[in-house]
Short mmCIF file of C-alpha atoms and ligand atoms in Angstrom, two decimals:
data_model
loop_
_atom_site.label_atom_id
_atom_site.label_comp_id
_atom_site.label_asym_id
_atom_site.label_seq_id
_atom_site.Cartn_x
_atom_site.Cartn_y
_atom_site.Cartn_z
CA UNK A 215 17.40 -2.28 -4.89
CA UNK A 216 17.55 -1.00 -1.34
CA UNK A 217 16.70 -3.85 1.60
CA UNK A 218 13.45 -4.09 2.82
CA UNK A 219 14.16 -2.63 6.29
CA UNK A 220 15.70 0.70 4.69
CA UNK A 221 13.44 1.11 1.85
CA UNK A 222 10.64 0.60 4.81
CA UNK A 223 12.43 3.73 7.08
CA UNK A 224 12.99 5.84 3.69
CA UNK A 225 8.94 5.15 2.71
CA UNK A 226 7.79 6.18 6.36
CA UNK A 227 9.19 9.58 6.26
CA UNK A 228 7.35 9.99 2.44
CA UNK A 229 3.83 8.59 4.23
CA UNK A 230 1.04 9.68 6.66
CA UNK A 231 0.90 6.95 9.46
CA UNK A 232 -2.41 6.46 8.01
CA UNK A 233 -0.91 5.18 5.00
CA UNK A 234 2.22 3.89 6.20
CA UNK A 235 -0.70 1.56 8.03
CA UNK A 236 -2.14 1.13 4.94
CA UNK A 237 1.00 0.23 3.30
CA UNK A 238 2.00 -2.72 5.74
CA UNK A 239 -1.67 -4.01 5.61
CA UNK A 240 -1.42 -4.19 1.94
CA UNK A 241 2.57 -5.97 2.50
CA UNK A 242 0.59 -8.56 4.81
CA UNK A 243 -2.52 -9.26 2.05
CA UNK A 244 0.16 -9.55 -0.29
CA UNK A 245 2.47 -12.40 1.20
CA UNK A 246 -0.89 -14.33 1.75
CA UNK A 247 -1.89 -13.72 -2.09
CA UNK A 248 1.40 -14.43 -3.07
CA UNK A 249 1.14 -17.78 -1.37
CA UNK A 250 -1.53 -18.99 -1.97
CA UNK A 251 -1.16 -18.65 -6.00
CA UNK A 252 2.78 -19.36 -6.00
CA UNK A 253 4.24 -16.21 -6.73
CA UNK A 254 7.23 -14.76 -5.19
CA UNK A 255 6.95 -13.59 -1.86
CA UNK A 256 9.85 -11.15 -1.61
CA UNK A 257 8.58 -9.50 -4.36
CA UNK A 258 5.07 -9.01 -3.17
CA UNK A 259 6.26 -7.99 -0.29
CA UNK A 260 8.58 -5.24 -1.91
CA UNK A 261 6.56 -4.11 -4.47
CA UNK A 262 3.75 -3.39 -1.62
CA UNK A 263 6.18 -1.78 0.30
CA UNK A 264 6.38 0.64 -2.24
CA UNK A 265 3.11 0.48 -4.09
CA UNK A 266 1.78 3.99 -2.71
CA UNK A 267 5.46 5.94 -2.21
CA UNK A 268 4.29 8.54 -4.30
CA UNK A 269 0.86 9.31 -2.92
CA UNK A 270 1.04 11.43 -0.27
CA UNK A 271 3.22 14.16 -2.25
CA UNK A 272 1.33 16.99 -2.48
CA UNK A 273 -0.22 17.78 -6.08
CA UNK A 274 2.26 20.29 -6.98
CA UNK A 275 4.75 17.66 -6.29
CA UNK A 276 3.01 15.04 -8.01
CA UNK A 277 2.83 17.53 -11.14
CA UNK A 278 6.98 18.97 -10.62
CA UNK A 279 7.82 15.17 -10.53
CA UNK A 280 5.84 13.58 -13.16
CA UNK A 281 7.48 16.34 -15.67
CA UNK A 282 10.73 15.58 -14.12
CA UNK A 283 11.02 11.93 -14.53
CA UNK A 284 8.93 11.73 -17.70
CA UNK A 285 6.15 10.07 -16.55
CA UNK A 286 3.46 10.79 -19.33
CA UNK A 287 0.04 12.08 -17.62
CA UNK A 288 -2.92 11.71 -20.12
CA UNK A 289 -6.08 13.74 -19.49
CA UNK A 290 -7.80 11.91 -17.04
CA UNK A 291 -4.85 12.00 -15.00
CA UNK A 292 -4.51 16.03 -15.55
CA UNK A 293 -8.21 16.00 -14.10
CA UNK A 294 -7.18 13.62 -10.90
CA UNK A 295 -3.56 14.42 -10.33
CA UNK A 296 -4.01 11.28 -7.53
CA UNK A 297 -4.04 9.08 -10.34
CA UNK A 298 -0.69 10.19 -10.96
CA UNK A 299 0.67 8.48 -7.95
CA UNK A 300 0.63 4.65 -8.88
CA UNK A 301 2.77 5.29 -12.53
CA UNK A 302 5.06 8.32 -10.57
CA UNK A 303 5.55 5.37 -7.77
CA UNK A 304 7.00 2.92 -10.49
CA UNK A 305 9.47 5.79 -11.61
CA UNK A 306 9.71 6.90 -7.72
CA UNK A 307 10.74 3.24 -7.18
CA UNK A 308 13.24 3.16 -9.43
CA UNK A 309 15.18 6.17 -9.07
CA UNK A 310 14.87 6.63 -5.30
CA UNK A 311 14.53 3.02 -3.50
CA UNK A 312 16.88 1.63 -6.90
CA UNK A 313 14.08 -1.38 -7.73
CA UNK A 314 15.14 -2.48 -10.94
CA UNK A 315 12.88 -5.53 -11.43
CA UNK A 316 10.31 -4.66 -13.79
CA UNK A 317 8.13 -6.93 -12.29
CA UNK A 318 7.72 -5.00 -9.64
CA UNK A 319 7.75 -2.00 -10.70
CA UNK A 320 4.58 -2.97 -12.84
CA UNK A 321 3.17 -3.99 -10.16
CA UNK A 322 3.79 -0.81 -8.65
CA UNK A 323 2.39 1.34 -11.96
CA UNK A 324 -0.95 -0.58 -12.52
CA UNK A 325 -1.87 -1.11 -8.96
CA UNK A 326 -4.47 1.71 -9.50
CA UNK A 327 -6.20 1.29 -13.11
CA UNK A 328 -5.50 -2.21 -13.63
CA UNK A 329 -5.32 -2.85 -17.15
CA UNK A 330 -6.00 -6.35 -19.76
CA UNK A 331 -3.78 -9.05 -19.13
CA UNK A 332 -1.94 -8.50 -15.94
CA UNK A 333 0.87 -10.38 -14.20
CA UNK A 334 0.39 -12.51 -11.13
CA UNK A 335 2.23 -10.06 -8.72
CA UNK A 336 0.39 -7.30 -10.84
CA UNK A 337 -2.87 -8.70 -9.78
CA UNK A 338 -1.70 -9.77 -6.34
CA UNK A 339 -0.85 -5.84 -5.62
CA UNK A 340 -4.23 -4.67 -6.88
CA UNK A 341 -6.39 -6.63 -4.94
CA UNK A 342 -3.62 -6.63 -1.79
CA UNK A 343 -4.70 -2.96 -2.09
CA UNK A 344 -8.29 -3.68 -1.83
CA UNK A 345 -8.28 -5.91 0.82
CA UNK A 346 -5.97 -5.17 3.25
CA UNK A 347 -7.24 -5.47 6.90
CA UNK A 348 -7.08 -1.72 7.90
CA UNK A 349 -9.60 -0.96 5.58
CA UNK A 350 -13.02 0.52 6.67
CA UNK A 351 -16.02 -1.74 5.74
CA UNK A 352 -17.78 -1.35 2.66
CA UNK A 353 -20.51 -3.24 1.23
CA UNK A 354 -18.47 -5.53 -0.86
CA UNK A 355 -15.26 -5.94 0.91
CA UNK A 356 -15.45 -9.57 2.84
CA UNK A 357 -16.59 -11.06 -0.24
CA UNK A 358 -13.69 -9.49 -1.90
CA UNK A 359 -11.73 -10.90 0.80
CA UNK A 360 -13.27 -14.00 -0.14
CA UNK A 361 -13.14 -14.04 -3.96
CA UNK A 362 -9.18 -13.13 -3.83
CA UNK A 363 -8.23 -16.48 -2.18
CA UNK A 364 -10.63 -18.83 -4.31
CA UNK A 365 -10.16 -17.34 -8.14
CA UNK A 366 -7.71 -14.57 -8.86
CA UNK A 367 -9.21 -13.49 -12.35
CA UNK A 368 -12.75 -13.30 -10.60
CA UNK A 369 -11.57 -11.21 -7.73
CA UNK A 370 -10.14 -8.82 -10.55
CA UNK A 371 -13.17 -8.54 -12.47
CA UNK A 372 -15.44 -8.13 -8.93
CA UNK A 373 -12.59 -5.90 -7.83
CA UNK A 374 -13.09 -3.58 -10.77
CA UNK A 375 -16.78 -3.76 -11.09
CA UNK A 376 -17.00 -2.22 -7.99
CA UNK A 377 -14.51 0.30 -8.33
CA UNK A 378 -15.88 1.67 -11.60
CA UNK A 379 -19.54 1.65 -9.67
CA UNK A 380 -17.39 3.76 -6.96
CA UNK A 381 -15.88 6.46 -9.39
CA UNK A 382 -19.36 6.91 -11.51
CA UNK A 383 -21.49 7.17 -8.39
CA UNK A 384 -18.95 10.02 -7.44
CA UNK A 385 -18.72 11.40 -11.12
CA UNK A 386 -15.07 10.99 -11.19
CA UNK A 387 -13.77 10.29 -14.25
CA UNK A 388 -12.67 6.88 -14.83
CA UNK A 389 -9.73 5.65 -16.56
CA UNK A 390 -9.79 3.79 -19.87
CA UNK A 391 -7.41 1.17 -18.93
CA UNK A 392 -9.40 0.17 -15.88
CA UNK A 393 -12.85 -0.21 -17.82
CA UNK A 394 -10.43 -2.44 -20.23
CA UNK A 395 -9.35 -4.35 -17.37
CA UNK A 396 -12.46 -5.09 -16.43
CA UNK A 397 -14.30 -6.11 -19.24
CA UNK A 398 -10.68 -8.37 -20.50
CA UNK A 399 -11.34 -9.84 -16.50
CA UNK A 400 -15.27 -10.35 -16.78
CA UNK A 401 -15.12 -12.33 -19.74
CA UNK A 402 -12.02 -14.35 -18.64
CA UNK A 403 -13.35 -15.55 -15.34
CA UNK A 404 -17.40 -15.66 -17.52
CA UNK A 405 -15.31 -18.07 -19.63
CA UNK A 406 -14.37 -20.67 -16.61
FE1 FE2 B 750 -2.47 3.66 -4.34
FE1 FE2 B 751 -2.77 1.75 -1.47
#
């Protein structure tokens, strides 16, 4: 794995300054996730370092490199070739920055969809993501804020409610792992 400081000079020639912003809001949200729930704080920090390296390829690159390092695209994917970018990060991750902790480098591939039964630093990426402090206001974003420091599971499921709202308001097609992340998270945090 490269350090932090040269995988963060490699990423900002691969990024907008928009999302290189982005990108060190979300390393920021992360540390504080990370903790407050006890995980490891290097690797929050690394794996949201690197969480959108793939997004700003263009979508012929997105396409050229998902073929190229195997990264199977299903047909919602084919229909939103940005959906690509959070599984061809993982594989971006570990070819080109030489991450070889799958830890992060799940935290890397699910930070978009979700999906049931997520790790901590899995979770603490996705909602990082959500939260981070460059974002524009929304409607439900300080009590996402909120939510992510007093229940984890809850934040998921309020995370993902909202995001699935999001995509159907804007008839996007939506991803089967993320409705199965958020009906795994509703009843888990319906069960505390
Ligand atoms: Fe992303
Ligand atoms: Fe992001």
């Amino acid at each position: 794995m490269l350090d932090f400081k040269t995988s963060e000079r490699k990423l900002q020639s691969a990024l907008s300054i928009e999302r290189y912003i982005h990108t060190m809001g979300v390393v920021k949200a992360a540390e504080k996730l990370a903790k407050r729930y006890g995980a490891d704080v290097e690797k929050a920090r690394y794996a949201a370092l690197l969480h959108d390296c793939a997004k700003d390829y263009p979508p012929d690159m997105k396409r050229r490199f998902c073929k190229e390092y195997h990264v199977p695209v299903d047909d919602i994917m084919l229909k939103t070739i940005d959906l690509t970018h959070a599984f061809l990060g993982a594989e971006v991750a570990r070819r080109e920055y030489l991450v070889e902790d799958e830890e992060i480098l799940g935290a890397i591939k699910y930070h978009t969809t979700g999906k049931k039964n997520m790790t901590l630093l899995e979770k603490i990426i996705f909602i990082a993501d959500y939260i981070e402090e460059g974002r524009k206001k929304f409607d439900t974003l300080e009590e996402s804020r909120k939510i992510a420091f007093e229940d984890i599971d809850k934040a998921m499921a309020f995370i993902l409610e909202h995001t699935i709202e999001y995509v159907k308001q804007r008839n996007r097609p939506l991803h089967p792992l993320s409705v199965e992340a958020y009906e795994y998270y509703k009843s888990i945090s319906e069960g505390k």
